[in-house]
Coordinates of N, CA and C in Angstrom, one line a residue:
M115 N 138.7 4.6 56.3 CA 139.8 5.4 56.8 C 139.3 6.8 57.5
L116 N 140.0 7.1 58.5 CA 139.8 8.3 59.0 C 141.3 9.2 59.2
I117 N 141.1 10.5 59.5 CA 142.2 11.3 59.9 C 142.0 12.0 61.2
Y118 N 142.8 11.6 62.1 CA 142.9 12.0 63.3 C 143.8 12.9 63.8
V119 N 143.5 14.1 64.4 CA 144.3 15.2 64.6 C 144.5 15.4 66.1
A120 N 145.7 14.9 66.4 CA 146.0 14.9 68.0 C 146.5 16.3 68.3
D121 N 147.1 17.2 67.4 CA 147.6 18.3 67.6 C 146.7 19.4 66.9
K122 N 146.0 20.2 67.5 CA 145.1 21.2 66.8 C 146.0 22.1 65.8
R123 N 147.3 22.4 65.9 CA 148.0 23.0 65.1 C 148.2 22.6 63.8
R124 N 147.9 21.3 63.6 CA 148.1 20.6 62.3 C 146.7 20.5 61.6
M125 N 145.7 21.0 62.1 CA 144.3 20.9 61.5 C 144.3 21.3 60.0
E126 N 144.8 22.4 59.8 CA 144.8 23.0 58.4 C 145.2 21.9 57.5
E127 N 146.5 21.4 57.7 CA 147.1 20.3 57.0 C 146.3 19.1 56.8
A128 N 145.6 18.7 58.1 CA 144.9 17.5 58.1 C 143.7 17.8 57.2
V129 N 142.9 18.9 57.3 CA 141.8 19.1 56.4 C 142.1 19.2 55.0
S130 N 143.3 19.7 54.5 CA 143.7 19.7 53.3 C 143.8 18.2 52.5
L131 N 144.4 17.4 53.3 CA 144.5 16.0 53.2 C 143.1 15.4 53.0
S132 N 142.3 15.7 53.9 CA 140.9 15.0 53.9 C 140.2 15.4 52.5
K133 N 140.4 16.6 52.1 CA 139.6 17.0 50.9 C 140.0 16.2 49.7
K134 N 141.5 15.9 49.7 CA 141.9 15.2 48.5 C 141.7 13.7 48.4
I135 N 141.2 13.2 49.8 CA 141.1 11.7 49.6 C 139.7 11.5 50.3
N136 N 138.9 12.7 50.4 CA 137.4 12.6 50.8 C 137.3 11.6 51.9
V137 N 138.0 11.8 53.2 CA 137.8 11.1 54.5 C 137.4 12.1 55.5
T138 N 136.9 11.7 56.5 CA 136.5 12.5 57.7 C 137.7 12.9 58.7
V139 N 137.7 13.9 59.2 CA 138.7 14.4 60.0 C 137.9 14.4 61.7
V140 N 138.7 13.7 62.4 CA 138.1 13.5 63.8 C 139.3 14.2 64.7
D141 N 138.8 14.7 66.0 CA 139.7 15.0 67.0 C 139.7 14.1 68.4
T142 N 138.9 12.9 68.0 CA 139.0 11.8 69.3 C 139.7 10.5 68.7
E143 N 140.7 9.9 69.2 CA 141.4 8.9 68.7 C 140.5 7.7 68.4
P144 N 140.6 7.3 67.2 CA 139.7 6.1 66.6 C 140.0 4.8 67.2
A145 N 139.1 3.8 67.1 CA 139.6 2.6 67.5 C 140.6 1.9 66.8
K146 N 141.5 1.0 67.5 CA 142.8 0.5 67.1 C 142.7 -0.2 65.8
D147 N 141.6 -0.8 65.4 CA 141.3 -1.6 64.2 C 141.0 -0.8 63.0
E148 N 140.8 0.6 63.2 CA 140.6 1.4 62.1 C 141.8 1.9 61.4
L149 N 141.8 2.0 60.1 CA 142.9 2.7 59.3 C 143.0 4.1 59.5
V150 N 144.0 4.5 60.1 CA 143.9 6.0 60.4 C 145.2 6.8 60.1
V151 N 145.1 7.9 59.5 CA 146.2 9.0 59.3 C 146.2 9.8 60.5
K152 N 147.3 9.7 61.3 CA 147.3 10.6 62.4 C 148.3 11.8 62.3
F153 N 147.9 12.9 62.5 CA 148.5 14.1 62.6 C 148.9 14.5 64.1
L154 N 150.1 14.1 64.4 CA 150.6 14.2 65.8 C 151.5 15.6 65.8
K155 N 152.0 16.0 67.0 CA 152.7 17.1 67.2 C 154.0 17.3 66.2
D156 N 154.7 16.3 66.2 CA 155.9 16.3 65.3 C 155.9 15.2 64.3
K157 N 154.8 14.6 63.9 CA 154.7 13.7 62.6 C 153.5 13.2 62.2
V158 N 153.5 12.8 61.0 CA 152.2 12.0 60.5 C 152.5 10.7 60.4
S159 N 151.6 9.7 60.8 CA 151.7 8.3 60.6 C 150.5 7.6 60.0
L160 N 150.6 6.5 59.8 CA 149.5 5.6 59.3 C 149.4 4.3 60.1
T161 N 148.3 4.1 60.7 CA 148.1 3.0 61.6 C 146.9 2.3 61.6
A162 N 147.1 1.0 61.8 CA 145.7 0.2 61.8 C 146.1 -1.3 62.6
E163 N 145.2 -1.7 63.5 CA 145.5 -3.1 64.0 C 146.9 -3.2 64.7
G164 N 147.2 -2.2 65.4 CA 148.5 -2.3 66.0 C 149.8 -2.2 65.1
M165 N 149.6 -2.0 63.9 CA 150.6 -1.5 63.0 C 150.8 -0.1 62.8
E166 N 151.9 0.5 62.7 CA 152.2 1.8 62.3 C 153.3 2.1 61.3
M167 N 153.1 3.0 60.4 CA 154.1 3.3 59.4 C 154.3 4.8 59.3
E168 N 155.5 5.2 59.3 CA 155.9 6.7 59.2 C 157.2 6.8 58.2
G169 N 157.4 8.0 57.8 CA 158.6 8.2 57.1 C 159.7 8.7 58.2
D170 N 160.8 8.0 58.2 CA 161.9 8.3 59.3 C 163.2 8.1 58.5
F171 N 163.8 9.5 58.3 CA 165.2 9.5 57.7 C 166.2 9.4 58.9
E172 N 165.9 9.4 60.2 CA 166.9 9.3 61.3 C 167.8 8.0 61.0
K173 N 167.2 7.0 60.8 CA 167.9 5.6 60.6 C 168.8 5.6 59.4
M174 N 168.8 6.6 58.6 CA 169.6 6.7 57.3 C 170.8 7.3 57.5
V175 N 171.1 8.0 58.6 CA 172.4 8.7 58.9 C 173.5 7.9 58.6
K176 N 173.7 6.9 59.2 CA 174.9 6.0 58.9 C 175.1 5.8 57.4
R177 N 173.9 5.4 56.7 CA 174.1 5.2 55.3 C 174.6 6.3 54.3
V178 N 174.2 7.5 54.8 CA 174.6 8.7 54.0 C 175.8 9.4 54.6
S179 N 176.5 8.7 55.5 CA 177.9 9.2 55.9 C 178.8 9.2 54.8
K180 N 179.8 10.2 55.0 CA 180.9 10.3 53.9 C 181.3 9.1 53.5
D181 N 181.8 8.1 54.3 CA 182.5 7.0 53.9 C 181.7 5.7 53.6
R182 N 180.2 5.9 53.5 CA 179.5 4.8 53.1 C 178.6 5.1 51.9
W183 N 178.0 6.3 51.7 CA 177.0 6.6 50.5 C 177.7 6.2 49.2
Q184 N 179.0 6.4 49.0 CA 179.6 6.3 47.7 C 179.7 4.6 47.4
H185 N 179.5 3.9 48.4 CA 179.5 2.3 48.1 C 178.2 1.9 47.9
E186 N 177.1 2.5 48.0 CA 175.7 2.2 47.8 C 175.7 1.9 46.3
L187 N 175.0 0.7 46.1 CA 174.8 0.1 44.6 C 174.0 1.2 43.8
L188 N 172.9 1.7 44.5 CA 172.1 2.6 43.7 C 172.9 4.0 43.3
V189 N 173.8 4.3 44.1 CA 174.5 5.6 43.9 C 175.5 5.1 42.7
K190 N 176.1 4.0 42.7 CA 177.0 3.7 41.6 C 176.2 3.7 40.4
A191 N 174.8 3.1 40.5 CA 174.1 3.0 39.2 C 173.6 4.2 38.6
A192 N 173.3 5.4 39.4 CA 172.9 6.5 39.0 C 173.8 7.6 38.6
R193 N 175.0 7.6 39.2 CA 176.0 8.6 38.9 C 176.8 8.4 37.7
F194 N 177.3 9.4 37.1 CA 178.1 9.4 35.9 C 179.6 9.5 36.2
K195 N 180.4 9.1 35.4 CA 181.8 9.3 35.7 C 182.2 10.6 35.6
D196 N 182.9 11.1 36.5 CA 183.3 12.6 36.4 C 182.1 13.5 36.4
Q197 N 181.1 13.1 37.3 CA 179.7 13.7 37.5 C 180.0 15.2 37.8
P198 N 179.3 16.1 36.9 CA 179.4 17.4 37.3 C 178.3 17.7 38.4
E199 N 178.5 18.8 39.1 CA 177.3 19.2 40.0 C 176.0 19.7 39.4
G200 N 175.0 19.6 40.1 CA 173.8 20.2 39.8 C 172.9 19.4 38.8
L201 N 173.2 18.0 38.8 CA 172.4 17.1 37.7 C 171.1 16.9 38.5
T202 N 170.1 16.8 37.7 CA 168.7 16.5 38.3 C 168.2 14.9 38.1
L203 N 167.4 14.4 38.9 CA 167.0 13.2 39.0 C 165.6 13.2 39.4
M204 N 164.8 12.3 38.6 CA 163.3 12.2 39.0 C 163.1 10.8 39.5
D205 N 162.6 10.7 40.7 CA 162.2 9.6 41.4 C 160.7 9.2 41.1
C206 N 160.3 8.5 40.2 CA 159.1 8.2 39.7 C 158.1 7.5 40.6
T207 N 158.7 6.8 41.7 CA 158.0 6.2 42.7 C 158.5 6.3 44.0
A208 N 158.5 7.4 44.6 CA 159.2 8.0 45.6 C 158.9 7.1 47.0
G209 N 157.6 6.8 47.2 CA 157.4 6.1 48.5 C 157.7 6.9 49.7
L210 N 158.5 6.3 50.7 CA 159.0 7.1 51.7 C 160.3 7.8 51.6
G211 N 160.8 7.7 50.4 CA 161.9 8.6 50.1 C 163.4 8.1 50.5
E212 N 163.5 6.9 50.8 CA 164.9 6.5 51.4 C 165.8 6.5 50.3
D213 N 165.5 5.9 49.1 CA 166.4 6.0 48.0 C 166.6 7.2 47.5
A214 N 165.8 8.1 47.6 CA 165.8 9.4 47.2 C 166.9 10.2 48.0
L215 N 166.9 10.0 49.1 CA 167.8 10.6 50.1 C 169.2 10.3 49.9
L216 N 169.3 9.0 49.5 CA 170.8 8.4 49.0 C 171.3 9.2 47.8
L217 N 170.4 9.4 46.9 CA 170.6 10.1 45.6 C 171.0 11.5 45.8
A218 N 170.2 12.2 46.7 CA 170.4 13.5 47.0 C 171.8 13.8 47.8
Q219 N 172.1 12.7 48.6 CA 173.4 12.9 49.3 C 174.4 12.8 48.3
A220 N 174.3 12.0 47.1 CA 175.3 11.8 46.0 C 175.4 13.0 45.2
G221 N 174.7 14.1 45.5 CA 174.7 15.3 44.7 C 173.6 15.7 43.8
F222 N 172.6 14.6 43.4 CA 171.5 15.1 42.7 C 170.5 15.9 43.2
N223 N 169.9 16.8 42.4 CA 168.7 17.5 42.7 C 167.6 16.6 42.5
V224 N 166.9 16.0 43.5 CA 166.0 15.0 43.5 C 164.5 15.5 43.3
R225 N 163.9 15.1 42.4 CA 162.3 15.5 42.4 C 161.5 14.2 42.7
L226 N 161.0 14.2 43.7 CA 160.1 13.0 44.3 C 158.7 12.9 44.0
F227 N 158.3 11.9 43.1 CA 157.0 11.9 42.6 C 156.1 10.8 43.2
E228 N 155.0 11.2 44.1 CA 154.2 10.2 44.8 C 152.8 10.6 44.6
R229 N 152.0 9.6 44.0 CA 150.8 10.0 43.6 C 149.6 9.8 44.6
N230 N 150.1 8.8 45.6 CA 149.2 8.7 46.8 C 149.4 9.7 47.7
Y231 N 148.3 10.5 48.0 CA 148.3 11.6 49.1 C 148.7 11.2 50.3
V232 N 148.3 10.1 50.8 CA 148.7 9.6 52.1 C 150.3 9.4 52.4
I233 N 150.8 8.6 51.4 CA 152.1 8.3 51.3 C 153.0 9.7 51.2
A234 N 152.3 10.5 50.5 CA 153.1 12.0 50.2 C 153.1 12.6 51.6
A235 N 151.9 12.7 52.2 CA 152.0 13.3 53.6 C 153.0 12.8 54.6
L236 N 153.1 11.4 54.6 CA 154.2 10.7 55.4 C 155.5 11.1 54.9
L237 N 155.8 11.2 53.6 CA 156.9 11.5 53.1 C 157.4 13.0 53.4
K238 N 156.4 13.8 53.3 CA 156.7 15.4 53.6 C 157.0 15.3 55.1
S239 N 156.3 14.7 55.9 CA 156.5 14.8 57.3 C 157.8 14.2 57.7
A240 N 158.4 13.3 57.1 CA 159.7 12.7 57.1 C 160.7 13.7 56.8
L241 N 160.6 14.5 55.8 CA 161.5 15.6 55.2 C 161.6 16.7 56.3
R242 N 160.5 17.1 56.9 CA 160.3 18.1 57.8 C 161.4 17.8 59.0
R243 N 161.0 16.7 59.4 CA 161.6 16.2 60.5 C 163.4 16.0 60.3
G244 N 163.6 15.6 59.0 CA 165.0 15.3 58.7 C 165.7 16.5 58.5
K245 N 165.2 17.6 58.1 CA 165.9 18.9 58.0 C 166.6 19.4 59.4
K246 N 166.0 18.7 60.6 CA 166.5 19.1 61.9 C 167.7 18.3 62.3
I247 N 168.2 17.3 61.2 CA 169.1 16.4 61.6 C 170.4 17.0 60.8
P248 N 171.4 17.5 61.5 CA 172.7 18.1 60.8 C 173.0 17.3 59.7
E249 N 173.2 15.9 59.8 CA 173.8 15.2 58.8 C 173.2 15.0 57.5
L250 N 171.8 15.3 57.6 CA 170.9 15.2 56.5 C 170.4 16.5 56.0
K251 N 170.6 17.5 56.7 CA 170.2 18.8 56.2 C 170.5 19.3 54.8
D252 N 171.8 18.9 54.4 CA 172.2 19.5 53.1 C 171.5 18.7 52.0
A253 N 171.6 17.3 52.1 CA 170.8 16.4 51.2 C 169.4 16.7 51.0
I254 N 168.8 16.8 52.2 CA 167.2 17.2 52.1 C 167.0 18.5 51.3
S255 N 167.9 19.4 51.4 CA 167.7 20.6 50.8 C 167.7 20.6 49.3
R256 N 168.1 19.4 48.8 CA 168.1 19.1 47.4 C 167.0 18.2 46.9
M257 N 165.8 17.9 47.7 CA 164.8 17.2 47.6 C 163.4 18.0 47.6
K258 N 162.6 17.5 46.5 CA 161.3 18.3 46.4 C 160.2 17.3 46.1
V259 N 159.1 17.2 46.7 CA 158.1 16.3 46.6 C 156.9 16.8 45.6
Y260 N 156.5 16.1 44.7 CA 155.3 16.5 44.1 C 154.3 15.4 44.1
E261 N 153.1 15.9 44.4 CA 151.9 14.9 44.4 C 151.3 14.8 43.1
A262 N 151.9 14.0 42.4 CA 151.4 13.8 41.0 C 151.8 12.3 40.6
D263 N 151.0 11.9 39.5 CA 151.2 10.6 38.7 C 152.4 10.8 37.9
S264 N 153.5 10.0 38.0 CA 154.8 10.3 37.3 C 154.6 9.9 35.8
I265 N 153.7 9.0 35.5 CA 153.6 8.8 34.1 C 153.0 10.0 33.3
E266 N 152.0 10.7 34.0 CA 151.4 11.8 33.1 C 152.5 13.1 33.2
E267 N 153.3 13.1 34.3 CA 154.3 14.2 34.4 C 155.4 14.0 33.4
L268 N 155.9 12.7 33.1 CA 156.7 12.4 32.1 C 156.4 12.9 30.7
K269 N 155.3 12.9 30.5 CA 154.5 13.4 29.2 C 154.9 14.9 29.0
C270 N 155.1 15.7 30.2 CA 155.2 17.1 30.1 C 156.5 17.4 29.4
F271 N 157.5 16.5 29.6 CA 159.0 17.0 29.1 C 158.8 17.1 27.5
G272 N 159.7 17.9 27.0 CA 159.8 18.3 25.7 C 158.8 19.3 25.1
R273 N 158.0 20.0 26.2 CA 157.3 21.1 25.8 C 158.2 22.2 25.7
D274 N 157.6 23.4 25.0 CA 158.4 24.6 24.9 C 158.7 25.3 26.1
D275 N 157.7 25.4 27.1 CA 158.0 26.1 28.4 C 158.7 25.1 29.2
S276 N 159.2 25.7 30.2 CA 160.1 25.0 31.3 C 159.7 25.3 32.7
G277 N 160.2 24.5 33.5 CA 159.9 24.8 35.0 C 158.6 24.1 35.4
A278 N 158.0 24.5 36.6 CA 156.8 24.0 37.1 C 155.6 24.9 36.8
D279 N 154.6 24.4 36.6 CA 153.3 25.1 36.3 C 152.6 25.4 37.5
A280 N 151.5 26.1 37.6 CA 150.8 26.5 38.8 C 150.4 25.4 39.8
N281 N 150.1 24.2 39.3 CA 149.9 23.1 39.8 C 151.1 22.2 40.3
G282 N 152.3 22.8 40.1 CA 153.5 22.0 40.7 C 153.9 21.2 39.7
S283 N 153.3 20.9 38.5 CA 153.8 19.8 37.5 C 155.0 20.5 36.7
L284 N 155.6 19.6 36.1 CA 156.9 19.9 35.4 C 156.8 19.9 34.0
S285 N 157.5 20.6 33.4 CA 157.6 20.6 31.7 C 158.9 21.1 31.4
G286 N 159.1 20.9 30.0 CA 160.5 21.5 29.5 C 161.6 20.5 29.6
K287 N 162.7 20.6 30.0 CA 163.9 20.0 30.1 C 163.7 18.7 30.8
C288 N 164.0 17.5 30.3 CA 163.9 16.4 31.1 C 165.0 16.1 32.1
P289 N 164.8 15.6 33.3 CA 165.9 15.2 34.2 C 167.0 14.5 33.5
D290 N 168.3 14.6 34.1 CA 169.3 13.9 33.6 C 169.2 12.4 33.7
V291 N 168.5 12.0 34.8 CA 168.3 10.6 35.4 C 167.0 10.4 35.8
I292 N 166.3 9.2 35.3 CA 164.9 8.8 35.7 C 165.1 7.5 36.6
Y293 N 164.7 7.5 37.9 CA 164.8 6.4 38.6 C 163.3 5.6 38.8
L294 N 163.3 4.4 38.6 CA 162.0 3.8 38.7 C 162.4 2.5 39.6
D295 N 161.2 2.5 40.6 CA 161.4 1.3 41.7 C 159.9 0.9 41.8
P296 N 159.6 0.1 40.7 CA 158.3 -0.7 40.8 C 158.4 -1.6 41.9
M297 N 157.1 -1.9 42.6 CA 157.1 -3.0 43.5 C 157.2 -4.3 42.9
F298 N 158.1 -5.2 43.7 CA 158.1 -6.5 43.1 C 158.1 -7.6 44.2
P299 N 157.4 -8.6 44.1 CA 157.2 -9.6 45.3 C 158.4 -10.2 45.9
G300 N 158.5 -10.4 47.2 CA 159.6 -11.1 47.8 C 160.8 -10.3 48.0
R301 N 160.8 -9.0 47.8 CA 162.1 -8.2 47.8 C 162.2 -8.0 49.4
Q302 N 161.2 -7.7 50.2 CA 161.4 -7.5 51.7 C 161.0 -8.6 52.4
K303 N 162.0 -9.0 53.3 CA 161.8 -10.4 54.0 C 161.4 -10.1 55.4
S304 N 161.6 -9.1 56.0 CA 161.5 -9.0 57.5 C 160.0 -8.9 57.8
A305 N 159.6 -9.4 58.9 CA 158.2 -9.4 59.5 C 157.6 -7.9 59.4
L306 N 158.6 -6.9 60.0 CA 158.3 -5.5 60.0 C 157.9 -4.9 58.9
I307 N 158.9 -5.2 57.8 CA 158.6 -4.7 56.6 C 157.3 -5.1 56.0
K308 N 157.0 -6.4 56.2 CA 155.8 -7.0 55.6 C 154.4 -6.3 56.2
K309 N 154.6 -6.0 57.5 CA 153.5 -5.4 58.1 C 153.2 -4.1 57.7
K310 N 154.3 -3.2 57.4 CA 154.2 -2.0 56.8 C 153.4 -2.0 55.4
F311 N 153.8 -2.9 54.6 CA 153.2 -3.1 53.3 C 151.7 -3.6 53.4
Q312 N 151.4 -4.2 54.5 CA 150.0 -4.4 54.8 C 149.3 -3.2 54.9
L313 N 149.8 -2.2 55.5 CA 149.2 -0.9 55.7 C 149.0 -0.2 54.4
V314 N 150.1 -0.3 53.6 CA 150.0 0.4 52.4 C 148.8 -0.3 51.4
H315 N 148.7 -1.5 51.5 CA 147.8 -2.3 50.7 C 146.4 -1.8 51.1
Q316 N 146.2 -1.4 52.4 CA 144.8 -1.1 52.9 C 144.5 0.3 52.3
L317 N 145.4 1.0 51.7 CA 145.0 2.4 51.1 C 144.3 2.1 49.9
E318 N 144.3 0.8 49.2 CA 143.7 0.6 48.1 C 144.1 1.4 46.9
T319 N 145.4 1.4 46.8 CA 146.0 2.3 45.6 C 145.9 1.5 44.5
Q320 N 145.6 2.3 43.3 CA 145.7 1.3 42.0 C 147.1 1.2 41.5
N321 N 147.4 0.0 41.2 CA 148.8 -0.2 40.9 C 149.1 0.4 39.6
M322 N 150.3 0.9 39.6 CA 150.9 1.6 38.3 C 151.3 0.6 37.2
D323 N 150.9 1.0 36.0 CA 151.4 0.0 35.0 C 152.9 0.1 34.7
E324 N 153.7 -0.8 35.2 CA 155.1 -0.8 35.1 C 155.6 -0.6 33.6
N325 N 155.0 -1.3 32.7 CA 155.4 -1.1 31.3 C 155.2 0.3 30.8
D326 N 153.9 0.9 31.0 CA 153.6 2.1 30.6 C 154.6 3.2 31.3
L327 N 154.9 2.9 32.5 CA 156.0 3.9 33.4 C 157.4 3.8 32.7
L328 N 157.8 2.6 32.2 CA 159.1 2.4 31.6 C 159.0 3.2 30.1
Q329 N 158.0 2.9 29.4 CA 157.8 3.7 28.0 C 157.8 5.1 28.1
A330 N 157.0 5.4 29.2 CA 157.1 7.1 29.4 C 158.4 7.7 29.7
A331 N 159.2 6.9 30.6 CA 160.5 7.2 30.9 C 161.5 7.4 29.7
I332 N 161.2 6.3 28.9 CA 162.1 6.2 27.6 C 161.8 7.3 26.7
A333 N 160.4 7.6 26.5 CA 160.1 8.7 25.7 C 160.4 10.1 26.1
A334 N 160.7 10.2 27.3 CA 161.2 11.7 28.0 C 162.5 11.7 27.6
H335 N 163.3 10.7 27.4 CA 164.7 10.7 26.8 C 165.7 11.5 27.8
P336 N 165.9 10.8 29.0 CA 167.0 11.4 29.9 C 168.2 10.6 29.5
K337 N 169.2 11.2 30.1 CA 170.5 10.4 29.9 C 170.6 9.1 30.1
K338 N 169.9 8.9 31.4 CA 170.0 7.4 31.9 C 168.7 7.2 32.6
I339 N 168.3 5.8 32.6 CA 167.1 5.3 33.3 C 167.7 4.2 34.3
V340 N 167.4 4.3 35.5 CA 167.8 3.3 36.5 C 166.7 2.7 37.1
I341 N 166.6 1.2 37.0 CA 165.5 0.4 37.3 C 165.9 -0.4 38.5
K342 N 165.1 -0.4 39.8 CA 165.5 -1.4 40.8 C 164.6 -2.8 40.5
R343 N 165.5 -3.8 40.5 CA 164.6 -5.1 40.3 C 165.2 -6.2 41.3
P344 N 164.5 -7.4 41.5 CA 165.1 -8.4 42.2 C 166.2 -9.1 41.4
P345 N 167.2 -9.5 42.1 CA 168.4 -10.1 41.4 C 168.0 -11.0 40.3
K346 N 167.0 -12.0 40.5 CA 166.8 -12.9 39.4 C 165.7 -12.6 38.7
G347 N 165.1 -11.4 38.8 CA 163.9 -10.9 38.1 C 164.1 -10.7 36.7
P348 N 163.0 -10.6 36.1 CA 163.0 -10.4 34.5 C 163.4 -8.7 34.4
Y349 N 163.8 -8.5 33.1 CA 163.9 -7.1 32.8 C 162.5 -6.4 32.8
L350 N 162.5 -5.2 33.3 CA 161.2 -4.5 33.3 C 160.8 -4.3 31.8
G351 N 159.6 -4.6 31.4 CA 159.0 -4.6 30.3 C 159.8 -5.2 29.1
G352 N 160.6 -6.2 29.4 CA 161.5 -7.0 28.6 C 162.5 -6.2 28.0
V353 N 163.0 -5.0 28.4 CA 163.8 -4.2 27.8 C 165.1 -4.3 28.3
K354 N 166.0 -4.9 27.6 CA 167.4 -5.2 28.1 C 168.2 -3.9 28.4
P355 N 168.9 -3.7 29.6 CA 169.5 -2.5 30.0 C 170.8 -2.6 29.3
G356 N 171.5 -1.4 29.3 CA 172.9 -1.4 28.9 C 173.9 -2.2 29.6
Y357 N 173.6 -2.0 31.0 CA 174.4 -2.9 32.1 C 173.6 -2.8 33.3
S358 N 174.0 -3.8 34.2 CA 173.3 -3.8 35.5 C 174.3 -4.0 36.7
I359 N 174.1 -3.6 37.8 CA 174.8 -3.7 38.9 C 174.0 -4.4 40.0
E360 N 174.7 -5.5 40.4 CA 173.7 -6.4 41.1 C 174.5 -6.6 42.5
G361 N 173.5 -6.8 43.4 CA 173.9 -7.2 44.9 C 173.2 -8.4 45.2
K362 N 173.4 -8.9 46.4 CA 172.7 -10.0 47.1 C 171.2 -9.9 47.0
A363 N 170.7 -8.7 47.3 CA 169.3 -8.6 47.6 C 168.6 -7.9 46.6
V364 N 169.4 -7.1 45.5 CA 168.6 -6.2 44.6 C 169.6 -6.1 43.3
R365 N 168.9 -5.6 42.3 CA 169.8 -5.5 41.0 C 169.4 -4.1 40.4
F366 N 170.2 -3.2 39.9 CA 169.9 -2.1 39.4 C 170.2 -2.2 37.9
D367 N 169.2 -2.2 36.8 CA 169.4 -2.1 35.6 C 169.4 -0.6 35.1
C368 N 170.5 -0.5 34.1 CA 170.8 0.9 33.7 C 170.6 1.1 32.3
I369 N 169.6 1.8 31.8 CA 169.4 2.2 30.4 C 170.1 3.3 30.0
I370 N 171.0 3.3 29.2 CA 171.7 4.7 28.6 C 171.1 5.2 27.4
L371 N 170.6 6.5 27.4 CA 170.0 6.9 26.1 C 170.5 8.0 25.5
S372 N 171.7 8.5 26.3 CA 172.4 9.7 25.4 C 173.9 9.8 26.3

């Protein structure tokens, strides 16, 4: 892997990422078959072998419109009846943040946790660009990215101190809702999506233990845990939810803890 800086104004950001993942920064565009993180003028992207992946919230504008977001199954699963303002939600597997954007549009203050530094860079790039889109500005103002392992961060809750520490980690009061979206095979059908996941796999990220993630979420004791699953898939960790909301392509299992 290499980091290519096309816009010199992004050099500091690129160097910071290079130190985290121990790769070389170059200012000459690498060969197309290389796995490359590109820092361009207005975005960060991941490319290899003619494939490209980037975070892009512009395509979400219609889904977060006033007459549509309320009908999203994820929103129905996460929200409470007569929900007050200001509830917090922890997205433990943020990825490129599309689900988190829906949840922020629904009124949650969303904390997005992504432990892969490259994916986090793509996510932050998408958020920066998304702030310039009037229809998304309000929701994005309620989203904050943490480059951290969510399992470790979940262990912080219950401490006597509160808020974020010097490293950006959380402690103190647990969020009202914890959202888990572990990868499961066969969920994405389109060739485009499959190509994008090929890029992610080239990052050689260590798979998160799904059972450990669920147990850490339960131990943190939020009001609710929402888990994305395939419609016919088994319950995560064998834990039966209180109820489920199911669509044709996805199911959301809801565990109520208080």
